[in-house]
Every structure is written in structure tokens, then in C-alpha cells.
Coordinates of C-alpha atoms in Angstrom, one line a residue:
M1 CA 50.9 121.3 15.3
S2 CA 48.9 118.0 15.3
N3 CA 48.7 115.4 12.6
P4 CA 45.6 115.8 10.6
L5 CA 46.3 112.0 9.1
P6 CA 44.7 108.9 11.1
N7 CA 46.9 107.6 13.4
E8 CA 48.0 104.1 12.0
N9 CA 48.0 102.4 15.1
A10 CA 44.8 103.5 16.4
T11 CA 43.1 102.8 12.9
Q12 CA 44.7 98.8 13.4
R13 CA 43.5 98.9 16.7
S14 CA 40.2 99.7 15.6
G15 CA 39.6 96.4 13.7
G16 CA 39.4 97.8 10.0
T17 CA 39.9 100.9 7.7
P18 CA 38.3 104.1 8.8
G19 CA 34.8 104.3 9.3
T20 CA 34.1 100.7 10.5
A21 CA 34.8 100.9 13.8
G22 CA 30.8 100.5 14.9
R23 CA 30.5 98.1 12.1
P24 CA 30.8 94.7 14.7
T25 CA 28.5 95.9 17.3
A26 CA 25.7 96.7 14.5
C27 CA 26.6 92.9 13.5
R28 CA 25.9 91.8 16.5
R29 CA 22.7 94.0 17.3
R30 CA 21.3 92.6 14.0
W31 CA 22.2 88.6 14.8
L32 CA 20.6 89.5 18.3
L33 CA 17.6 91.0 16.8
A34 CA 17.2 88.2 14.1
C35 CA 17.6 85.2 17.1
L36 CA 15.2 87.0 19.1
A37 CA 12.9 87.4 16.0
G38 CA 13.1 83.7 15.3
L39 CA 12.7 82.6 19.0
G40 CA 9.7 85.0 18.9
L41 CA 8.4 82.8 15.7
V42 CA 9.0 79.3 17.5
A43 CA 7.3 80.6 20.4
L44 CA 4.5 81.7 18.6
G45 CA 4.4 78.6 16.6
L46 CA 4.4 76.4 20.0
T47 CA 1.7 78.8 21.0
I48 CA -0.5 77.9 18.0
E49 CA 0.1 74.3 18.3
H50 CA -0.7 74.4 22.1
V51 CA -4.4 76.4 21.1
R52 CA -5.1 74.2 18.2
G53 CA -4.4 71.3 20.6
A54 CA -6.5 72.6 23.3
A55 CA -9.5 73.9 20.9
S56 CA -9.2 70.3 19.3
L57 CA -9.1 68.1 22.6
R58 CA -12.3 70.8 24.0
A59 CA -14.2 70.0 21.0
W60 CA -13.7 66.2 21.1
R61 CA -14.7 66.0 24.8
E62 CA -17.9 68.3 23.7
A63 CA -18.5 65.6 20.9
M64 CA -18.4 62.6 23.2
R65 CA -20.5 64.1 26.0
A66 CA -23.4 65.0 23.2
R67 CA -23.1 60.9 22.3
G68 CA -23.3 60.4 25.9
E69 CA -20.1 59.1 26.3
P70 CA -18.6 58.9 30.0
L71 CA -15.3 60.2 30.4
T72 CA -14.5 60.6 33.6
L73 CA -14.0 58.2 36.5
A74 CA -16.9 59.8 38.3
E75 CA -19.3 58.9 35.3
L76 CA -17.8 55.5 34.8
L77 CA -17.7 54.0 38.3
P78 CA -21.2 55.2 40.1
P79 CA -21.7 55.2 43.8
L80 CA -22.1 51.3 44.9
R81 CA -25.2 49.5 44.4
E82 CA -27.6 49.4 47.2
G83 CA -27.0 46.6 49.6
R84 CA -23.1 46.2 48.6
T85 CA -20.3 47.7 50.4
P86 CA -16.3 47.8 49.7
L87 CA -14.1 44.8 50.6
S88 CA -14.5 45.1 54.1
R89 CA -11.7 44.0 56.6
S90 CA -12.8 40.7 57.1
A91 CA -12.7 40.1 53.8
I92 CA -9.0 41.8 53.3
A93 CA -7.8 39.7 56.1
A94 CA -9.1 36.6 54.4
L95 CA -7.2 37.9 51.0
L96 CA -4.2 38.3 52.6
R97 CA -4.1 35.1 54.4
L98 CA -4.6 33.4 51.0
D99 CA -2.0 35.4 49.4
D100 CA 0.7 33.7 52.2
L101 CA -0.3 30.0 51.4
E102 CA 2.7 29.3 49.0
P103 CA 1.7 25.2 48.5
L104 CA -1.1 26.5 46.6
A105 CA 0.9 29.3 44.5
D106 CA 3.9 27.0 43.2
S107 CA 3.8 24.4 40.6
S108 CA 2.5 21.8 42.8
Y109 CA -1.3 22.3 42.2
G110 CA -0.7 22.0 38.3
P111 CA -2.4 23.1 35.4
G112 CA -6.1 23.5 34.8
L113 CA -6.6 20.4 32.7
L114 CA -4.3 17.3 32.2
Y115 CA -4.5 16.2 28.4
L116 CA -3.8 12.7 27.6
A117 CA -4.1 13.3 23.8
P118 CA -6.0 16.5 22.0
G119 CA -9.5 16.8 23.0
Q120 CA -9.2 14.3 25.7
V121 CA -8.5 15.2 29.5
R122 CA -8.0 13.4 32.6
S123 CA -10.7 13.6 35.5
V124 CA -8.2 14.0 38.4
W125 CA -10.4 14.4 41.2
A126 CA -12.0 11.0 40.1
E127 CA -8.9 9.0 40.5
L128 CA -10.3 7.9 44.1
D129 CA -7.9 4.7 44.1
T130 CA -4.7 7.1 44.0
E131 CA -3.4 8.5 47.3
Q132 CA -0.9 10.8 45.1
T133 CA -2.5 13.8 43.8
P134 CA -1.7 13.7 39.8
W135 CA 0.7 16.9 40.0
G136 CA 3.0 14.6 42.0
T137 CA 3.9 16.9 44.9
N138 CA 1.2 16.8 47.2
T139 CA -1.4 13.8 48.3
W140 CA -4.7 14.2 48.4
K141 CA -4.8 14.2 52.5
Q142 CA -2.0 17.0 52.5
L143 CA -4.0 18.8 50.0
E144 CA -6.8 18.7 52.6
E145 CA -4.8 20.1 55.4
I146 CA -3.5 22.9 53.8
L147 CA -6.9 23.9 52.9
A148 CA -8.0 23.3 56.6
Q149 CA -6.0 26.0 57.4
V150 CA -7.5 28.6 55.2
S151 CA -11.1 27.2 55.8
E152 CA -12.1 30.3 58.0
P153 CA -11.0 33.0 55.1
L154 CA -12.4 30.6 52.2
G155 CA -15.8 30.8 54.2
V156 CA -15.6 34.6 54.3
L157 CA -15.3 35.0 50.6
R158 CA -17.5 32.3 49.6
E159 CA -20.4 33.8 52.0
H160 CA -19.8 37.8 50.3
L161 CA -19.6 36.1 46.8
A162 CA -22.9 34.1 47.7
N163 CA -24.8 37.2 48.5
R164 CA -22.7 39.7 46.1
T165 CA -22.9 42.3 48.9
W166 CA -18.9 43.5 48.3
T167 CA -16.9 44.7 45.9
A168 CA -13.2 45.5 45.8
A169 CA -13.9 48.6 43.6
R170 CA -12.2 51.7 45.2
E171 CA -14.5 54.0 47.7
D172 CA -13.3 57.2 45.9
P173 CA -13.6 56.8 41.9
S174 CA -10.7 60.1 41.7
K175 CA -8.1 57.7 42.7
P176 CA -5.9 56.0 40.4
E177 CA -6.4 52.1 39.9
P178 CA -5.5 50.3 43.2
H179 CA -5.9 46.8 41.8
T180 CA -2.0 45.7 41.2
S181 CA -1.8 44.3 44.5
M182 CA -5.6 43.2 44.6
T183 CA -5.0 41.3 41.3
F184 CA -2.3 38.8 42.7
R185 CA -4.5 38.5 45.9
L186 CA -7.4 37.4 44.1
I187 CA -5.5 35.1 42.1
S188 CA -4.2 33.5 45.2
A189 CA -8.0 33.4 46.4
A190 CA -8.9 31.6 42.9
V191 CA -6.3 29.2 43.0
A192 CA -7.2 28.0 46.7
L193 CA -10.9 27.8 45.5
R194 CA -10.1 25.7 42.6
A195 CA -8.0 23.4 44.8
A196 CA -11.2 23.3 47.0
V197 CA -13.4 22.2 44.2
Q198 CA -11.1 19.6 43.2
V199 CA -10.6 18.4 47.0
E200 CA -14.6 18.0 47.5
L201 CA -15.0 16.4 44.1
H202 CA -12.6 14.0 44.9
R203 CA -14.2 13.5 48.3
Q204 CA -17.6 12.9 46.6
Q205 CA -19.1 15.9 48.2
L206 CA -20.7 17.9 45.4
D207 CA -22.7 20.4 47.0
A208 CA -19.2 21.7 49.0
A209 CA -17.2 21.4 45.3
L210 CA -20.3 23.8 43.9
E211 CA -20.3 26.2 46.7
N212 CA -16.7 26.9 45.8
L213 CA -17.2 26.7 42.3
L214 CA -20.1 29.3 42.3
A215 CA -17.7 31.7 44.6
L216 CA -14.7 31.2 41.7
V217 CA -16.8 32.2 38.9
A218 CA -18.3 35.2 40.6
L219 CA -14.8 36.2 41.9
P220 CA -13.7 38.3 38.9
E221 CA -16.6 40.5 38.4
D222 CA -17.0 41.1 42.6
G223 CA -13.3 41.2 43.3
L224 CA -12.1 43.3 40.2
A225 CA -15.1 45.7 39.8
G226 CA -14.2 49.1 38.0
R227 CA -11.1 48.3 36.6
G228 CA -8.2 49.6 34.2
A229 CA -5.9 47.5 32.0
V230 CA -3.7 46.3 35.1
G231 CA -7.1 45.0 36.8
H232 CA -8.8 43.7 33.4
V233 CA -5.4 41.2 32.6
G234 CA -6.2 40.0 36.3
F235 CA -9.9 39.7 35.5
L236 CA -9.0 37.7 32.2
A237 CA -6.7 35.6 34.2
L238 CA -9.7 34.5 37.0
N239 CA -11.5 33.5 34.7
H240 CA -8.7 31.2 32.8
I241 CA -9.0 29.5 36.1
A242 CA -12.6 29.1 36.5
V243 CA -13.0 27.6 32.9
P244 CA -11.1 24.6 33.4
T245 CA -12.3 24.1 37.0
T246 CA -16.2 23.9 35.6
W247 CA -15.1 21.3 32.8
Q248 CA -13.7 19.5 36.0
A249 CA -16.8 20.0 38.0
L250 CA -19.3 18.9 35.2
Q251 CA -17.5 15.4 35.3
A252 CA -19.3 14.5 38.8
A253 CA -21.9 12.3 39.1
G254 CA -25.2 13.3 41.2
W255 CA -25.7 16.7 39.8
T256 CA -29.4 18.2 39.7
D257 CA -31.3 20.1 37.1
A258 CA -31.3 22.9 40.1
R259 CA -27.3 22.6 40.9
L260 CA -26.8 22.6 37.0
A261 CA -29.0 25.9 36.6
A262 CA -26.8 27.5 39.3
V263 CA -23.7 27.0 37.3
Q264 CA -25.2 27.9 34.0
T265 CA -26.4 31.4 35.7
A266 CA -23.5 32.1 37.1
W267 CA -21.3 32.0 33.3
E268 CA -24.6 33.5 31.0
R269 CA -24.1 36.8 33.3
K270 CA -20.5 37.2 32.3
R271 CA -20.0 39.8 29.6
F272 CA -16.7 40.1 28.5
L273 CA -16.5 42.5 25.6
E274 CA -18.8 44.8 27.7
E275 CA -16.4 44.2 30.4
T276 CA -13.4 45.4 28.0
A277 CA -15.3 48.1 26.4
L278 CA -15.5 49.5 30.3
C279 CA -11.9 48.6 31.1
F280 CA -11.1 50.9 28.0
A281 CA -13.1 54.2 29.0
I282 CA -11.7 53.5 32.7
E283 CA -8.2 53.2 31.4
R284 CA -9.0 56.6 29.2
A285 CA -10.4 58.4 32.3
M286 CA -7.6 57.1 34.6
T287 CA -4.6 58.1 31.9
S288 CA -6.2 61.4 31.4
A289 CA -6.4 62.2 34.9
G290 CA -3.4 60.7 36.0
T291 CA -0.8 61.1 33.5
F292 CA -1.9 63.9 31.3
D293 CA -3.2 66.2 33.5
K294 CA -0.2 65.8 35.9
L295 CA 1.9 66.7 33.0
R296 CA 0.3 69.4 32.4
A297 CA 0.1 70.9 35.9
D298 CA 3.8 70.1 36.7
L299 CA 7.0 71.2 34.8
G300 CA 9.4 68.7 37.2
T301 CA 7.0 66.1 36.3
A302 CA 7.1 66.4 32.8
L303 CA 11.2 66.6 33.1
R304 CA 11.7 63.9 34.7
S305 CA 9.1 62.2 32.3
A306 CA 10.8 63.0 29.4
P307 CA 13.3 60.6 28.9
N308 CA 10.5 58.0 29.2
L309 CA 8.1 59.6 26.9
I310 CA 10.2 60.6 24.2
L311 CA 12.5 57.3 24.4
H312 CA 9.4 55.0 25.4
R313 CA 10.6 51.7 24.5
S314 CA 13.8 50.0 25.5
M315 CA 17.0 52.6 25.0
T316 CA 18.7 49.6 22.8
A317 CA 15.6 50.1 20.4
P318 CA 15.8 53.4 18.8
S319 CA 13.7 52.8 15.8
A320 CA 10.5 52.2 18.3
S321 CA 11.6 56.0 19.5
L322 CA 12.2 59.4 18.5
L323 CA 15.0 58.2 16.1
S324 CA 13.8 56.2 12.7
T325 CA 15.2 53.3 11.6
S326 CA 17.8 55.4 9.0
D327 CA 19.5 56.6 12.4
R328 CA 20.4 53.6 13.8
G329 CA 24.4 54.3 13.1
R330 CA 24.0 58.1 14.5
W331 CA 22.5 56.6 17.6
Q332 CA 25.7 53.9 18.2
R333 CA 28.1 57.3 17.6
I334 CA 26.5 59.4 20.0
G335 CA 25.2 56.6 22.5
S336 CA 21.8 56.0 24.9
R337 CA 23.1 58.7 27.5
G338 CA 23.5 61.5 24.9
V339 CA 20.2 60.8 23.1
E340 CA 18.6 60.5 26.7
L341 CA 20.1 64.1 27.8
A342 CA 18.4 65.4 24.0
A343 CA 15.2 64.4 25.3
Y344 CA 14.6 66.7 27.9
P345 CA 14.5 69.9 26.2
V346 CA 12.4 67.8 23.5
G347 CA 10.1 66.7 26.3
V348 CA 9.3 70.4 27.3
I349 CA 8.6 71.6 23.9
W350 CA 6.1 68.7 23.7
R351 CA 4.6 69.8 26.8
M352 CA 4.4 73.4 25.5
A353 CA 2.7 72.2 22.3
W354 CA 1.8 68.9 21.8
L355 CA 0.2 67.4 24.9
D356 CA -3.0 68.2 24.3
Q357 CA -2.9 66.9 20.8
D358 CA -1.2 63.8 22.3
E359 CA -3.8 63.2 24.7
L360 CA -6.7 63.2 21.7
Y361 CA -4.9 61.1 19.7
Y362 CA -4.8 58.8 22.7
C363 CA -8.4 59.5 23.6
R364 CA -9.9 59.2 20.1
S365 CA -7.8 55.8 19.9
L366 CA -9.1 54.4 22.8
Q367 CA -12.5 55.5 21.6
E368 CA -12.0 53.6 18.5
G369 CA -11.0 50.6 20.4
I370 CA -14.3 50.8 22.6
E371 CA -16.3 51.3 19.4
R372 CA -14.6 47.9 17.7
V373 CA -15.3 46.0 21.1
R374 CA -19.0 47.2 20.9
L375 CA -19.0 46.3 17.1
V376 CA -17.8 42.6 17.8
A377 CA -20.3 42.4 20.7
A378 CA -23.1 43.9 18.7
E379 CA -22.3 41.4 15.8
R380 CA -21.4 38.5 18.3
S381 CA -18.8 37.9 15.9
V382 CA -15.1 38.6 15.3
A383 CA -15.3 37.7 11.7
A384 CA -18.0 39.8 10.7
A385 CA -16.6 42.6 13.0
E386 CA -13.4 42.3 11.0
A387 CA -15.1 42.5 7.7
Q388 CA -17.4 45.5 8.5
A389 CA -14.2 47.4 9.8
K390 CA -12.4 46.7 6.7
R391 CA -15.0 47.9 4.8
G392 CA -14.5 51.3 6.8
S393 CA -10.6 51.1 6.3
Q394 CA -10.4 50.3 9.7
S395 CA -8.4 48.1 11.9
I396 CA -10.1 45.7 14.3
A397 CA -6.7 46.1 16.3
P398 CA -7.0 49.9 16.7
F399 CA -4.5 50.1 19.3
Q400 CA -2.0 48.3 17.2
S401 CA -2.8 50.2 14.1
A402 CA -2.7 53.5 15.8
A403 CA 0.8 52.9 17.0
Q404 CA 2.0 50.9 14.2
S405 CA 1.0 54.1 11.8
L406 CA 3.3 56.0 14.1
E407 CA 5.9 53.9 14.3
E408 CA 6.0 53.3 10.5
S409 CA 5.4 57.3 9.7
G410 CA 8.5 58.6 8.3
A411 CA 7.6 61.9 10.2
A412 CA 10.1 62.1 13.3
L413 CA 7.7 65.2 14.2
D414 CA 4.6 63.2 14.9
R415 CA 6.7 60.4 16.9
V416 CA 7.1 63.2 19.1
R417 CA 4.3 64.7 19.1
Y418 CA 2.1 61.6 20.1
C419 CA 4.9 60.1 22.3
A420 CA 2.8 59.3 24.9
S421 CA 0.2 57.5 22.8
Q422 CA 2.8 55.5 21.2
A423 CA 4.1 54.0 24.3
L424 CA 0.8 53.6 25.9
L425 CA -1.7 52.0 23.4
P426 CA -0.1 48.5 22.3
K427 CA -0.4 47.5 26.1
L428 CA -3.8 47.2 25.4
E429 CA -4.1 45.2 22.1
S430 CA -4.2 41.7 23.6
L431 CA -6.9 42.4 25.9
V432 CA -9.5 42.4 22.6
G433 CA -8.4 38.9 21.4
A434 CA -8.5 37.7 25.2
A435 CA -11.9 38.7 26.0
C436 CA -13.2 37.1 22.3
E437 CA -11.7 33.7 23.2
L438 CA -13.3 34.1 26.7
E439 CA -17.1 34.8 25.3
T440 CA -16.5 31.8 23.0
L441 CA -15.3 29.9 26.2
R442 CA -18.4 30.8 28.0
S443 CA -20.6 29.9 25.2
M444 CA -19.3 26.4 25.3
I445 CA -19.8 26.2 29.0
V446 CA -23.4 27.2 28.6
A447 CA -24.1 24.6 25.9
A448 CA -22.5 22.0 27.8
V449 CA -24.3 22.6 31.1
A450 CA -27.5 22.7 28.8
L451 CA -26.3 19.5 27.4
K452 CA -26.1 18.1 30.7
R453 CA -29.3 19.1 32.1
H454 CA -31.2 17.6 28.9
E455 CA -29.3 14.6 29.3
L456 CA -30.3 14.2 32.8
R457 CA -33.8 15.0 32.6
Y458 CA -34.4 13.0 29.4
G459 CA -31.7 10.1 29.7
G460 CA -30.1 10.9 25.9
L461 CA -28.5 14.1 24.3
P462 CA -30.4 16.2 21.6
A463 CA -30.3 15.9 18.0
D464 CA -29.0 19.5 18.0
L465 CA -28.4 22.4 20.0
A466 CA -32.0 24.0 18.8
A467 CA -33.5 21.4 20.7
L468 CA -32.3 23.0 24.0
V469 CA -34.4 26.1 23.3
P470 CA -36.5 27.6 25.1
E471 CA -36.2 25.0 27.9
F472 CA -32.9 25.1 28.9
L473 CA -31.5 27.8 26.8
A474 CA -33.0 31.4 25.6
A475 CA -31.0 31.1 22.5
V476 CA -28.4 28.6 21.1
P477 CA -25.2 29.6 22.0
V478 CA -23.1 31.6 19.4
D479 CA -19.2 31.0 18.4
Y480 CA -17.6 34.3 18.7
Q481 CA -14.8 33.4 16.3
D482 CA -17.3 33.4 12.9
G483 CA -21.1 34.3 14.7
K484 CA -22.3 31.0 14.1
P485 CA -24.1 28.7 16.0
M486 CA -21.7 26.6 18.1
R487 CA -21.1 23.3 16.3
Y488 CA -22.2 20.2 18.0
R489 CA -23.4 16.5 17.3
A490 CA -23.8 13.3 19.2
R491 CA -21.5 10.3 18.8
P492 CA -23.2 6.9 19.2
D493 CA -21.1 6.2 22.3
G494 CA -23.1 8.5 24.0
T495 CA -20.5 11.1 24.2
Y496 CA -20.8 14.5 22.0
L497 CA -18.2 16.8 19.9
L498 CA -18.9 20.4 20.9
Y499 CA -16.4 23.1 19.3
S500 CA -15.5 26.3 18.0
V501 CA -14.1 27.1 14.8
G502 CA -11.0 28.9 16.6
D503 CA -9.3 31.8 15.7
D504 CA -8.4 31.3 12.3
G505 CA -12.4 31.4 11.6
Q506 CA -12.1 28.1 9.5
D507 CA -14.5 25.1 10.2
D508 CA -12.1 21.7 10.5
G509 CA -14.9 19.8 11.6
G510 CA -13.7 19.3 15.3
V511 CA -10.1 18.9 15.1
A512 CA -8.3 19.4 18.4
E513 CA -4.8 18.7 17.2
A514 CA -2.6 21.7 16.5
A515 CA -1.9 23.0 13.3
V516 CA 1.6 22.9 13.5
P517 CA 2.8 20.1 15.7
S518 CA 4.6 20.8 19.2
S519 CA 5.9 19.5 21.7
E520 CA 3.8 21.5 24.3
P521 CA 1.1 19.8 26.0
P522 CA -2.7 20.1 24.6
T523 CA -5.1 23.5 25.6
L524 CA -8.3 24.3 25.1
T525 CA -7.6 26.9 22.5
G526 CA -4.1 25.1 20.8
G527 CA -6.4 23.3 18.6
R528 CA -7.2 24.1 14.8
D529 CA -10.5 23.8 16.2
W530 CA -11.3 24.9 20.0
V531 CA -12.9 21.5 21.1
W532 CA -14.7 21.1 24.5
P533 CA -12.7 17.8 25.6
V534 CA -14.3 14.4 27.2
A535 CA -13.2 12.7 29.7
A536 CA -10.5 10.3 28.9
A537 CA -10.5 6.5 29.9
R538 CA -7.8 5.9 32.8

């Protein structure tokens, strides 16, 4: 006869009291359903974020197109103008030969201007009784021999630049910017042209010096057409080589009005602020097509890029990445490798949900930068543009403000959501200030050339710059630092004082000394005011 009572051992093996044998399975099922529901909600949230970001990005692009803003490389880089061709094989060969010219690439050629005192510069080429160059390692004869080795490639470049028949712009506007190697080659060409100007001035061959000078001034625009941020850095560097070389050339005797007018025209056609705005638009188009679209199309690319995107700065600087300042202790405990590994799943989530929002933030910030640069160009004044930007509670340096607002934000989510923008935007900030500086220097050069033309024609300096209009100038050159006319006054000794108020916007009366004493040699823009230097007596 069987025992009706439950077996004690069987009850113990079942894991509990009678009637509870199925409970663990039911519990696991409920947990599984809860996890699935949670994952579903996360997926739904990510999908909503993705849809919202894609719709916002599409709406922004439509609004920009309605305003006439070009957004693609094909729109920003139209076909080459009639009569112009991409960089020819002969010009490329010339650049390669100039790039190998080591004696001119090192420090033996010296700085652009050799100051004896603030505001006083040596006309180094004019020291005809010295065999040694002022830079100390080459004699003038050796420098002539070096340039003789590349006379043919220099002649090729001068011919193309004089006729304005070539450009280094890419033939296919859809391809990313190819200007990294081209920039260095062009800088080598600029150094060679600068040396050629000095040598021809030393030989008292003004026409030959002028030919090289005009080629040097034209080189940045033609050599780096259609550039993004990398090419624009080279563009600015090339112009900084041309500025002191122009000053040296203007110290020579034998100038005619026609020669001076050619130099003035070459500098008047430059538009640094407009070129910078175009550079930002090209950079935006290249980043959208070359970075965001690739991340959008290829998960593998996104995974490989995740650590660089999420931890977008130095791995030893966690406060600038996903981690906030308060997380530094935790960073030390888990180590950089752990955080780098954690960036991969975060990168996948970013690609699924926030890539479009990140691109929109990046594009909006670039558009704000473009509009700020256009504002400075329209006002012809950094100070006026800053005042107007402050009235609108905006920054004249939008890239800095956009990046800082993310870095200083207490929300780690935003630092992940806009990680690509935070990594890319700060790199463009310094280009705005450099463009404003060059606009001011351009105004000074144009004024100095017009003053020399007046002196040549009338035998003396004018009482003020307004006397140069309209015979030598269409309008009085503007100081882009404060929007007022460039400061000028004639001196009793036949020289003149021409200056800008500098980046502090304060008129110190033409003081070329630096506000803070320094052991560094003076520079054209290193004083309290930016003073166009006079030739120092030997």
C-alpha cells in the first residue's frame, strides 16, 4: 500500500515546500520578460532619437538651401573658370624639385624681418658691401648658386602664376581635401621665391625681384584653391611669408608707378575673411561627406573610430572626454584601457541614436562661425563684430564657445551625444583671428604702397591718407581691429608712422614695444600697436 504523504526527500529535491516546484521557472520568465521589455524600451528610445535627429538634420539642410547656402563640395567648388587648368605635370615637377631644396628649407634663410629695435628693421638685401648674408650660414654668392639650381622650376611657376592659368584645386570635387602634401610643397616654393626676391634686390635687379614678388603674392590663392581647414592653415602661412618680403622690396630704389600699382593690385584682390568663410563651408561639406557619412554607412568604421570619438582628446585628459572632472579618481582606478574598451558599446549607441544630432550640432556651429566671419567682413571691424555678437548673446569665437559649452556641461550625455563635434570644432577657432590679422596687414601694405606712389609722383608724403583718394586708393585703408581708418602721420625727417591699434583695440599712439617685456625678438604684430616698420640705419 503506497504512502499518501509526499516523500520528504523528493520535496527537498524540488527546492521548497509543496506547490513551489514551478516558481523558479516562473521567476526567470518574469525577469526575462522584464529584460526584454527594458531592451525594447531602450531600442524604442534610440529609434526615437535617431528619427528625431534625422528629421532635424533634414529640416536644417532644407532651411539652409532656402537661404541659398551651398552645402556640398560640388556646390562650393564649381568647375574651373575658363582658361584655367588643374596643376600641370610641369608645375608639379617644379614643386617637387623645390621641395627638395634643403639649403632653403632650414634656418639658414632666417626670419622674414630682422629687427634692430621695435619698429626698426634691417634692409638686409641692401648691405651690398658684405659678402655674408645676414643669416650667417650662406654667402650671397652661395645663395645665388642654390637658386640657379632651380631656376627652371621657378620659371615654370612664375609663368603660370603671372598668367593665372592654373590652380591646384582637385579635379573631382567629391574627393576629400588633398592639400596636406601640397601645402608643404607650396611653402618650399614660397621660401624659394622669397630668397629669389632678396637675391635680385641685392643684385639691384628690381624687375626680376618684382616678378618673383608677384608670383609669391599670387601663390596662396592659386596654389591652394578649394581648401578646407588643413589647406587654409597653409594659405595663411604662405601669406605670412609674402608680407615681410613685400616690406623688403618696397625699400628698394628705382620703383615706378606702374610697378608699385602692380604690387598694390596684387594685395588689394586678397580677401582673407571671405576665404576663411569659404574654408569653413568646405570643411563642413568635407566632414559631412568624409566623416559622418562614412560612420553612418559602415558599422566597422564606427567601431574602429569609437575610442577616438568618445575619448576624443589625450587619454591622459579625461576631463575633456566622456568623463567629467569629478570622475578623475575613478579614471585612475579603472585605467585608460578599460575606458577605451567601454567606448566601443557607447560608440555603437552613438551611431544608432545620435550621429545625426551630432552632425547637426557640428553643421550649426560651422554655420555660426561662417556668419561671424561674414559679420567681421561686413563691419570691417573685429570690435564692431564682437559688440554686435554680444548684443545677441553670442560669441565672436563660436567654435570655442560651442566646444566649451559641451566640456563645461554637467551632462555626460551631451558630451557623448556631440562627441564628434567636440573633437572637431576647436581646431578651427584660431583661423578666425589669423584671418583678421592678415586683413589688417593687407590694409597696411596697400597704404604703404600708395604712400610710396604719392611720394614718387609729388616728391613728398601726404598730410593724411584721405589725400590718396581717389588718385591712388579707392578708399582709405581700414584697420580691421577697430574698424577705423589706418593710423598715419608724416614725420619731419621724411619718414612716416603707419600703424594698427592691434588686437587689444587700444590706440597707444604707435608704440611698437610689447606690453610685456620679452627676450623674444620683436615682430610686426607683437607690439602694443602693430607698426609698419621703418628701415633702420646700419
